[in-house]
Coordinates of C-alpha atoms in Angstrom, one line a residue:
M46 CA -7.9 93.3 44.5
K47 CA -10.8 92.1 42.5
G48 CA -13.5 94.6 43.5
L49 CA -17.2 95.0 42.7
C50 CA -19.0 98.3 43.0
I51 CA -22.5 98.0 44.6
F52 CA -24.3 101.3 44.5
E53 CA -27.3 102.3 46.7
S54 CA -29.4 102.1 43.6
Q55 CA -28.4 98.4 43.5
Y56 CA -28.4 97.4 47.1
G57 CA -31.1 99.7 48.4
N58 CA -34.3 97.8 47.3
N59 CA -33.8 94.3 48.5
P60 CA -31.9 92.9 45.5
D61 CA -31.5 89.3 44.5
W62 CA -28.1 88.6 46.0
S63 CA -27.6 85.3 44.3
Y64 CA -25.4 86.5 41.4
I65 CA -23.5 89.0 43.5
A66 CA -22.9 86.6 46.4
A67 CA -21.7 83.9 44.1
C68 CA -19.4 86.0 41.9
D69 CA -15.6 85.7 41.8
A70 CA -14.8 89.2 43.1
T71 CA -13.0 89.4 46.5
D72 CA -13.8 92.9 47.5
F73 CA -17.2 94.6 47.6
V74 CA -17.6 98.4 47.7
F75 CA -20.9 99.6 49.1
I76 CA -21.5 103.2 47.7
P77 CA -24.2 105.3 49.2
N78 CA -26.1 108.3 47.8
D79 CA -24.7 111.8 47.9
H80 CA -24.1 114.0 51.0
P81 CA -25.9 115.2 53.1
L82 CA -26.2 112.2 55.4
S83 CA -30.0 112.3 55.3
N84 CA -29.7 111.1 51.7
S85 CA -27.4 108.2 52.4
D86 CA -29.1 106.0 55.1
A87 CA -26.3 104.3 57.1
A88 CA -28.8 101.8 58.7
N89 CA -29.9 100.6 55.3
M90 CA -26.3 100.1 54.1
A91 CA -25.5 98.1 57.2
A92 CA -28.6 96.0 56.8
K93 CA -27.7 95.2 53.2
I94 CA -24.1 94.4 54.1
K95 CA -25.5 91.9 56.6
A96 CA -27.8 90.4 54.0
F97 CA -24.9 90.2 51.5
L98 CA -22.6 88.4 53.9
T99 CA -25.3 85.9 54.8
A100 CA -25.8 85.1 51.1
R101 CA -22.0 85.1 50.5
N102 CA -21.8 82.2 53.0
G103 CA -18.2 82.0 53.9
K104 CA -16.6 83.0 50.6
T105 CA -14.0 85.8 50.7
A106 CA -15.7 89.1 51.2
N107 CA -13.7 92.2 51.9
I108 CA -16.2 95.0 52.6
W109 CA -15.5 98.6 51.8
I110 CA -17.8 101.3 53.3
G111 CA -18.3 104.2 50.9
T112 CA -18.6 107.8 52.2
P113 CA -21.7 109.9 51.2
G114 CA -21.0 111.3 47.7
I115 CA -19.3 114.6 47.1
T116 CA -20.2 116.0 43.7
A117 CA -20.1 119.1 41.5
Y118 CA -23.3 120.1 43.2
N119 CA -22.4 119.8 46.9
A120 CA -18.6 120.2 46.9
W121 CA -19.1 123.9 47.6
S122 CA -21.1 123.3 50.7
S123 CA -19.6 123.6 54.2
Y124 CA -19.2 119.9 54.7
E125 CA -16.3 118.6 56.9
A126 CA -14.5 115.3 57.3
D127 CA -16.6 114.5 60.4
D128 CA -19.8 114.6 58.2
L129 CA -18.4 111.7 56.2
T130 CA -16.6 109.7 58.9
D131 CA -19.7 109.8 61.1
F132 CA -21.4 107.8 58.3
L133 CA -18.6 105.3 58.1
Q134 CA -18.7 104.8 61.9
T135 CA -22.5 104.4 62.0
V136 CA -22.5 101.7 59.4
Y137 CA -19.6 99.9 61.1
D138 CA -21.2 100.1 64.5
D139 CA -24.4 98.6 63.2
L140 CA -22.5 95.4 62.1
D141 CA -21.9 92.4 64.3
P142 CA -18.3 91.6 65.4
D143 CA -17.8 88.9 62.8
E144 CA -19.1 91.3 60.1
Q145 CA -16.9 94.1 61.4
N146 CA -13.9 91.9 60.9
K147 CA -14.6 91.8 57.2
V148 CA -14.4 95.5 56.8
A149 CA -11.2 96.2 54.7
G150 CA -11.5 100.0 54.7
A151 CA -13.3 103.0 53.3
Y152 CA -14.1 104.3 49.8
M153 CA -13.9 108.0 49.0
N154 CA -17.1 108.6 47.0
Q155 CA -16.0 111.6 45.0
E156 CA -15.2 111.3 41.2
R157 CA -13.0 114.3 40.8
I158 CA -11.5 117.4 42.5
Y159 CA -13.9 120.3 42.1
G160 CA -12.6 123.9 41.8
G161 CA -9.0 125.1 41.5
M162 CA -6.0 123.5 43.1
D163 CA -2.6 124.9 44.2
Y164 CA -0.4 122.2 42.8
N165 CA 2.6 123.4 44.8
N166 CA 0.8 123.1 48.1
V167 CA -1.5 120.1 47.6
L168 CA -2.5 119.6 51.3
N169 CA -2.3 123.1 52.6
G170 CA -3.3 125.3 49.6
S171 CA -6.1 127.8 49.9
Q172 CA -8.1 126.9 46.8
Q173 CA -11.4 124.9 46.9
G174 CA -9.8 121.8 45.5
N175 CA -7.1 121.9 48.2
K176 CA -9.8 122.0 50.9
Q177 CA -11.4 118.9 49.5
I178 CA -8.0 117.1 49.5
R179 CA -7.4 118.1 53.1
I180 CA -10.8 116.5 54.0
M181 CA -9.7 113.4 52.1
N182 CA -6.5 113.3 54.2
Q183 CA -8.5 113.7 57.4
I184 CA -10.7 110.8 56.5
R185 CA -7.5 108.8 55.7
N186 CA -6.2 109.5 59.2
Y187 CA -9.5 108.4 60.7
V188 CA -9.5 105.2 58.7
K189 CA -5.8 104.5 59.6
S190 CA -6.6 104.8 63.3
G191 CA -8.5 101.5 63.0
K192 CA -11.9 102.8 64.1
I193 CA -13.7 100.8 61.4
H194 CA -11.3 97.8 61.6
G195 CA -9.9 97.9 58.1
T196 CA -7.3 100.6 57.5
K197 CA -7.2 100.8 53.7
F198 CA -8.5 103.9 51.8
M199 CA -9.5 103.9 48.2
W200 CA -10.6 106.5 45.6
C201 CA -12.0 105.9 42.1
P202 CA -12.0 109.2 40.1
Y203 CA -12.9 109.4 36.5
Y204 CA -9.9 109.8 34.2
G205 CA -10.0 113.0 32.1
H206 CA -12.7 113.6 29.5
G207 CA -14.1 116.5 27.7
S208 CA -12.5 119.9 27.2
D209 CA -10.6 119.9 30.5
A210 CA -9.3 116.3 30.3
A211 CA -5.7 117.2 30.9
T212 CA -6.6 119.2 34.0
I213 CA -8.6 116.4 35.5
I214 CA -5.7 114.0 34.9
K215 CA -3.2 116.5 36.4
E216 CA -5.3 116.8 39.6
I217 CA -5.5 113.0 40.0
G218 CA -1.8 112.7 39.6
H219 CA -1.1 115.2 42.3
V220 CA -3.4 113.5 44.7
A221 CA -2.3 109.9 43.9
D222 CA 1.4 110.3 43.4
K223 CA 2.6 113.6 45.2
V224 CA 1.0 113.0 48.6
Q225 CA 0.2 109.9 50.6
I226 CA -3.6 109.7 51.1
F227 CA -4.9 106.6 49.3
D228 CA -3.8 103.0 49.3
Y229 CA -5.6 102.5 46.0
V230 CA -6.5 105.0 43.2
I231 CA -8.7 103.2 40.7
L232 CA -9.1 105.1 37.4
Q233 CA -12.5 105.2 35.6
P234 CA -11.9 105.3 31.9
H235 CA -15.5 106.6 31.4
T236 CA -15.3 105.4 27.8
M237 CA -18.4 103.3 28.0
F238 CA -20.5 106.3 28.9
D239 CA -19.1 108.9 26.5
P240 CA -16.7 107.5 23.9
N241 CA -16.4 110.7 21.9
A242 CA -15.3 112.7 24.9
S243 CA -13.0 110.0 26.2
T244 CA -10.8 109.3 23.2
G245 CA -7.5 107.9 24.4
N246 CA -8.7 107.2 27.9
L247 CA -8.4 103.4 27.8
N248 CA -4.7 103.6 26.8
G249 CA -4.1 106.4 29.2
V250 CA -5.4 104.4 32.1
K251 CA -3.4 101.3 30.9
Y252 CA -0.2 103.4 30.9
S253 CA -1.0 104.6 34.4
V254 CA -1.6 101.1 35.7
S255 CA 1.4 99.7 34.1
A256 CA 3.7 102.4 35.4
N257 CA 1.9 102.6 38.8
K258 CA 1.9 106.4 38.2
V259 CA -0.8 108.6 36.8
C260 CA 0.0 109.3 33.2
Y261 CA -1.5 111.6 30.6
R262 CA -2.9 110.0 27.5
D263 CA 0.5 110.3 25.8
N264 CA 2.1 108.1 28.5
V265 CA 3.9 111.1 30.2
N266 CA 3.8 110.9 34.0
V267 CA 2.0 113.7 35.8
I268 CA 4.5 113.5 38.7
P269 CA 7.9 112.4 37.3
S270 CA 9.2 111.1 40.7
K271 CA 6.4 109.5 42.6
V272 CA 6.4 110.1 46.4
S273 CA 3.4 107.9 47.5
S274 CA 3.0 104.2 47.8
T275 CA -0.5 104.4 46.3
Q276 CA -1.3 101.5 43.9
I277 CA -2.9 102.6 40.6
G278 CA -5.7 100.4 39.3
Y279 CA -8.4 100.5 36.6
E280 CA -12.2 100.1 36.4
M281 CA -14.0 97.8 34.1
E282 CA -17.3 99.5 33.1
Y283 CA -20.0 97.1 31.8
A284 CA -23.3 98.3 30.5
T285 CA -25.7 97.0 27.8
R286 CA -27.9 100.1 27.3
F287 CA -25.9 101.6 24.5
S288 CA -25.9 100.5 20.8
Y289 CA -22.1 100.4 21.0
S290 CA -21.8 98.6 24.4
T291 CA -20.5 95.3 23.2
A292 CA -17.9 96.8 20.9
V293 CA -16.7 99.2 23.6
F294 CA -16.6 96.6 26.3
N295 CA -14.5 94.4 24.0
D296 CA -12.1 97.4 23.8
Y297 CA -11.8 97.4 27.6
K298 CA -11.0 93.6 27.6
D299 CA -8.4 94.0 24.9
T300 CA -6.8 97.0 26.5
F301 CA -6.6 95.7 30.0
S302 CA -5.8 92.0 29.2
S303 CA -2.2 92.6 30.4
C304 CA -3.4 94.2 33.7
K305 CA -5.5 91.4 35.2
N306 CA -3.1 91.0 38.1
K307 CA -3.5 94.7 39.0
P308 CA -6.1 96.3 41.3
C309 CA -9.5 96.4 39.6
L310 CA -13.0 97.6 40.3
F311 CA -15.9 96.4 38.2
Y312 CA -18.8 98.7 37.5
W313 CA -21.8 96.8 36.3
E314 CA -25.5 97.2 35.3
G315 CA -28.1 94.4 35.2
N316 CA -28.2 91.8 38.0
N317 CA -28.4 88.8 35.7
A318 CA -26.5 85.8 34.3
T319 CA -25.1 87.7 31.3
T320 CA -23.7 90.5 33.5
F321 CA -22.1 88.2 36.0
A322 CA -20.7 85.9 33.3
E323 CA -18.7 89.0 32.2
V324 CA -17.7 89.7 35.8
N325 CA -16.6 86.2 36.5
S326 CA -14.8 85.8 33.2
W327 CA -12.7 88.9 34.0
F328 CA -11.9 87.9 37.6

Protein backbone atom coordinates (compact mmCIF):
# COMPACT_ATOMS: atom_id res chain seq x y z
CA MET A 1 0.00 0.00 0.00
CA LYS A 2 1.31 3.41 -1.03
CA GLY A 3 -1.05 5.76 0.78
CA LEU A 4 -1.48 9.52 0.84
CA CYS A 5 -3.21 11.32 3.71
CA ILE A 6 -5.66 14.03 2.63
CA PHE A 7 -7.02 15.98 5.60
CA GLU A 8 -10.14 18.12 5.61
CA SER A 9 -7.88 21.15 5.92
CA GLN A 10 -6.44 20.08 2.54
CA TYR A 11 -9.52 18.84 0.67
CA GLY A 12 -12.08 21.14 2.22
CA ASN A 13 -11.50 24.34 0.29
CA ASN A 14 -11.53 23.33 -3.38
CA PRO A 15 -7.84 22.45 -3.70
CA ASP A 16 -5.85 22.27 -6.88
CA TRP A 17 -6.06 18.53 -7.46
CA SER A 18 -3.41 18.43 -10.18
CA TYR A 19 -0.44 17.33 -8.05
CA ILE A 20 -2.50 14.99 -5.87
CA ALA A 21 -4.29 13.39 -8.79
CA ALA A 22 -1.08 12.81 -10.74
CA CYS A 23 0.99 11.43 -7.88
CA ASP A 24 2.33 7.88 -7.63
CA ALA A 25 0.35 6.86 -4.54
CA THR A 26 -2.25 4.11 -4.96
CA ASP A 27 -4.34 4.69 -1.84
CA PHE A 28 -5.93 7.97 -0.75
CA VAL A 29 -7.10 8.45 2.84
CA PHE A 30 -9.68 11.21 3.31
CA ILE A 31 -9.57 12.34 6.94
CA PRO A 32 -12.36 14.57 8.31
CA ASN A 33 -12.41 16.90 11.28
CA ASP A 34 -13.09 15.74 14.82
CA HIS A 35 -16.28 14.27 16.24
CA PRO A 36 -19.11 15.40 16.62
CA LEU A 37 -20.50 14.83 13.14
CA SER A 38 -21.48 18.47 12.77
CA ASN A 39 -17.76 19.29 12.53
CA SER A 40 -16.99 16.68 9.90
CA ASP A 41 -19.32 17.33 6.91
CA ALA A 42 -19.89 14.02 5.13
CA ALA A 43 -21.42 15.72 2.08
CA ASN A 44 -18.31 17.82 1.57
CA MET A 45 -16.03 14.80 1.81
CA ALA A 46 -18.13 12.89 -0.73
CA ALA A 47 -18.06 15.86 -3.11
CA LYS A 48 -14.27 16.12 -2.81
CA ILE A 49 -13.80 12.38 -3.38
CA LYS A 50 -15.84 12.79 -6.58
CA ALA A 51 -13.70 15.74 -7.67
CA PHE A 52 -10.51 13.83 -6.91
CA LEU A 53 -11.61 10.74 -8.86
CA THR A 54 -12.51 12.91 -11.84
CA ALA A 55 -9.07 14.50 -11.76
CA ARG A 56 -7.40 11.10 -11.21
CA ASN A 57 -8.83 10.06 -14.58
CA GLY A 58 -8.53 6.30 -14.52
CA LYS A 59 -5.31 5.86 -12.54
CA THR A 60 -5.37 3.50 -9.54
CA ALA A 61 -7.30 5.15 -6.73
CA ASN A 62 -8.18 3.11 -3.65
CA ILE A 63 -10.29 5.38 -1.44
CA TRP A 64 -10.30 5.17 2.35
CA ILE A 65 -13.05 7.00 4.26
CA GLY A 66 -11.89 8.35 7.61
CA THR A 67 -14.07 8.47 10.70
CA PRO A 68 -14.62 11.75 12.54
CA GLY A 69 -11.64 12.25 14.81
CA ILE A 70 -11.43 10.98 18.38
CA THR A 71 -8.97 13.04 20.40
CA ALA A 72 -7.80 13.76 23.93
CA TYR A 73 -10.62 16.31 24.12
CA ASN A 74 -13.60 14.24 23.02
CA ALA A 75 -12.58 10.65 23.90
CA TRP A 76 -14.36 11.09 27.23
CA SER A 77 -17.68 11.96 25.62
CA SER A 78 -20.51 9.49 25.26
CA TYR A 79 -19.84 8.71 21.59
CA GLU A 80 -20.67 5.25 20.25
CA ALA A 81 -19.63 3.27 17.18
CA ASP A 82 -22.86 4.28 15.41
CA ASP A 83 -21.81 7.93 15.59
CA LEU A 84 -18.77 7.11 13.46
CA THR A 85 -20.20 4.43 11.15
CA ASP A 86 -23.11 6.74 10.29
CA PHE A 87 -20.55 9.17 8.88
CA LEU A 88 -18.85 6.43 6.85
CA GLN A 89 -22.19 5.31 5.45
CA THR A 90 -23.33 8.81 4.57
CA VAL A 91 -20.14 9.52 2.62
CA TYR A 92 -20.38 6.18 0.83
CA ASP A 93 -24.07 6.58 -0.03
CA ASP A 94 -23.36 9.98 -1.60
CA LEU A 95 -20.99 8.39 -4.12
CA ASP A 96 -22.02 7.00 -7.50
CA PRO A 97 -21.74 3.21 -8.02
CA ASP A 98 -18.46 3.46 -9.95
CA GLU A 99 -17.05 5.65 -7.19
CA GLN A 100 -18.31 3.30 -4.47
CA ASN A 101 -16.43 0.46 -6.14
CA LYS A 102 -13.18 2.31 -5.45
CA VAL A 103 -13.72 2.41 -1.67
CA ALA A 104 -11.08 0.13 -0.12
CA GLY A 105 -12.21 0.53 3.46
CA ALA A 106 -12.24 2.81 6.49
CA TYR A 107 -9.62 4.70 8.45
CA MET A 108 -9.86 5.02 12.24
CA ASN A 109 -9.15 8.68 12.91
CA GLN A 110 -7.72 8.40 16.45
CA GLU A 111 -4.02 8.88 17.17
CA ARG A 112 -3.74 7.03 20.47
CA ILE A 113 -5.70 5.22 23.17
CA TYR A 114 -6.82 7.73 25.81
CA GLY A 115 -7.19 6.74 29.45
CA GLY A 116 -6.17 3.54 31.18
CA MET A 117 -6.26 0.07 29.63
CA ASP A 118 -6.73 -3.39 31.10
CA TYR A 119 -3.99 -5.18 29.15
CA ASN A 120 -5.26 -8.60 30.21
CA ASN A 121 -8.75 -7.98 28.85
CA VAL A 122 -8.21 -5.73 25.85
CA LEU A 123 -11.69 -6.00 24.31
CA ASN A 124 -13.79 -6.39 27.44
CA GLY A 125 -11.96 -4.46 30.15
CA SER A 126 -13.75 -1.73 32.09
CA GLN A 127 -11.24 1.10 31.70
CA GLN A 128 -11.73 4.06 29.37
CA GLY A 129 -9.17 2.83 26.88
CA ASN A 130 -10.88 -0.56 26.64
CA LYS A 131 -14.17 1.14 25.80
CA GLN A 132 -12.48 2.95 22.92
CA ILE A 133 -11.01 -0.33 21.67
CA ARG A 134 -14.44 -1.98 21.79
CA ILE A 135 -15.79 0.83 19.63
CA MET A 136 -12.92 0.30 17.20
CA ASN A 137 -13.85 -3.38 17.05
CA GLN A 138 -17.51 -2.54 16.43
CA ILE A 139 -16.49 -0.29 13.55
CA ARG A 140 -14.33 -3.12 12.22
CA ASN A 141 -17.33 -5.45 12.26
CA TYR A 142 -19.38 -2.85 10.40
CA VAL A 143 -16.70 -2.42 7.73
CA LYS A 144 -16.20 -6.18 7.40
CA SER A 145 -19.93 -6.56 6.67
CA GLY A 146 -19.32 -4.86 3.30
CA LYS A 147 -21.66 -1.93 3.85
CA ILE A 148 -19.14 0.51 2.36
CA HIS A 149 -17.90 -1.94 -0.31
CA GLY A 150 -14.27 -2.14 0.84
CA THR A 151 -13.69 -4.27 3.92
CA LYS A 152 -10.25 -3.14 5.06
CA PHE A 153 -9.73 -1.19 8.29
CA MET A 154 -6.68 0.94 9.03
CA TRP A 155 -5.32 2.85 12.03
CA CYS A 156 -2.40 5.29 12.16
CA PRO A 157 -1.44 6.03 15.80
CA TYR A 158 1.56 8.08 16.76
CA TYR A 159 4.45 6.03 18.12
CA GLY A 160 5.50 6.88 21.66
CA HIS A 161 6.88 10.27 22.51
CA GLY A 162 7.31 12.38 25.60
CA SER A 163 7.32 11.11 29.18
CA ASP A 164 4.85 8.25 28.57
CA ALA A 165 6.39 6.97 25.35
CA ALA A 166 6.67 3.35 26.54
CA THR A 167 3.03 3.32 27.64
CA ILE A 168 1.86 4.60 24.26
CA ILE A 169 3.88 1.93 22.46
CA LYS A 170 2.56 -0.76 24.81
CA GLU A 171 -1.03 0.28 24.09
CA ILE A 172 -0.48 0.17 20.33
CA GLY A 173 1.10 -3.27 20.60
CA HIS A 174 -1.88 -4.69 22.48
CA VAL A 175 -4.33 -3.32 19.91
CA ALA A 176 -2.27 -4.25 16.85
CA ASP A 177 -0.88 -7.64 17.82
CA LYS A 178 -2.98 -9.12 20.64
CA VAL A 179 -6.45 -8.75 19.09
CA GLN A 180 -7.71 -8.78 15.50
CA ILE A 181 -9.18 -5.35 14.75
CA PHE A 182 -7.12 -3.71 12.03
CA ASP A 183 -5.81 -4.90 8.69
CA TYR A 184 -3.14 -2.20 8.80
CA VAL A 185 -1.57 -0.31 11.70
CA ILE A 186 0.63 2.46 10.32
CA LEU A 187 2.98 3.99 12.89
CA GLN A 188 3.60 7.74 12.95
CA PRO A 189 7.20 8.41 14.04
CA HIS A 190 6.21 11.99 15.01
CA THR A 191 9.89 12.91 14.75
CA MET A 192 9.33 15.69 12.23
CA PHE A 193 7.11 17.58 14.67
CA ASP A 194 9.01 17.09 17.94
CA PRO A 195 12.49 15.58 17.47
CA ASN A 196 13.54 16.08 21.10
CA ALA A 197 10.54 14.18 22.47
CA SER A 198 10.76 11.46 19.82
CA THR A 199 14.37 10.30 20.14
CA GLY A 200 14.65 6.72 18.93
CA ASN A 201 11.26 6.68 17.24
CA LEU A 202 12.48 6.27 13.67
CA ASN A 203 14.43 3.15 14.56
CA GLY A 204 11.62 1.88 16.81
CA VAL A 205 9.15 2.17 13.95
CA LYS A 206 11.61 0.51 11.56
CA TYR A 207 12.07 -2.40 13.97
CA SER A 208 8.29 -2.77 14.20
CA VAL A 209 7.78 -2.72 10.45
CA SER A 210 10.62 -5.17 9.82
CA ALA A 211 9.32 -7.62 12.45
CA ASN A 212 5.65 -6.99 11.59
CA LYS A 213 5.16 -6.66 15.34
CA VAL A 214 5.01 -3.49 17.42
CA CYS A 215 8.39 -3.11 19.15
CA TYR A 216 9.72 -0.76 21.76
CA ARG A 217 12.58 1.54 20.81
CA ASP A 218 15.09 -1.14 21.93
CA ASN A 219 13.66 -3.67 19.43
CA VAL A 220 11.82 -5.75 22.05
CA ASN A 221 8.36 -6.90 20.94
CA VAL A 222 5.43 -5.63 23.02
CA ILE A 223 3.57 -8.91 22.43
CA PRO A 224 6.10 -11.78 22.17
CA SER A 225 3.74 -14.08 20.23
CA LYS A 226 1.61 -12.10 17.81
CA VAL A 227 -2.00 -13.29 17.48
CA SER A 228 -3.35 -10.97 14.77
CA SER A 229 -2.71 -10.81 11.03
CA THR A 230 -2.40 -7.01 11.18
CA GLN A 231 0.26 -5.59 8.87
CA ILE A 232 2.52 -3.00 10.50
CA GLY A 233 3.56 -0.06 8.33
CA TYR A 234 5.15 3.36 8.71
CA GLU A 235 4.31 6.98 7.97
CA MET A 236 6.58 9.33 6.09
CA GLU A 237 6.10 12.84 7.49
CA TYR A 238 7.06 15.71 5.20
CA ALA A 239 7.01 19.36 6.21
CA THR A 240 9.15 22.37 5.36
CA ARG A 241 8.08 24.76 8.11
CA PHE A 242 10.86 23.85 10.54
CA SER A 243 14.48 24.95 10.35
CA TYR A 244 15.50 21.31 10.66
CA SER A 245 12.94 19.90 8.18
CA THR A 246 15.35 18.88 5.43
CA ALA A 247 17.80 17.14 7.76
CA VAL A 248 15.06 15.27 9.61
CA PHE A 249 13.28 14.19 6.44
CA ASN A 250 16.59 12.85 5.18
CA ASP A 251 16.71 10.78 8.38
CA TYR A 252 13.29 9.34 7.49
CA LYS A 253 14.51 8.41 4.02
CA ASP A 254 17.68 6.79 5.34
CA THR A 255 15.85 4.89 8.08
CA PHE A 256 13.03 3.51 5.94
CA SER A 257 14.99 2.87 2.74
CA SER A 258 14.78 -0.87 3.43
CA CYS A 259 10.99 -0.69 4.03
CA LYS A 260 9.79 0.61 0.68
CA ASN A 261 7.89 -2.60 -0.02
CA LYS A 262 6.01 -2.33 3.28
CA PRO A 263 2.67 -0.52 3.87
CA CYS A 264 3.25 3.24 3.95
CA LEU A 265 1.22 6.40 4.45
CA PHE A 266 2.63 9.77 3.46
CA TYR A 267 1.80 12.87 5.50
CA TRP A 268 2.54 16.02 3.54
CA GLU A 269 2.26 19.79 3.70
CA GLY A 270 2.31 22.16 0.75
CA ASN A 271 0.45 21.30 -2.45
CA ASN A 272 3.29 22.08 -4.84
CA ALA A 273 5.90 20.58 -7.12
CA THR A 274 8.54 20.28 -4.38
CA THR A 275 6.21 18.39 -2.04
CA PHE A 276 5.01 15.93 -4.66
CA ALA A 277 8.50 15.41 -6.03
CA GLU A 278 9.27 13.94 -2.59
CA VAL A 279 6.06 11.89 -2.58
CA ASN A 280 6.71 10.47 -6.03
CA SER A 281 10.38 9.86 -5.33
CA TRP A 282 9.45 7.74 -2.33
CA PHE A 283 6.70 5.77 -4.06
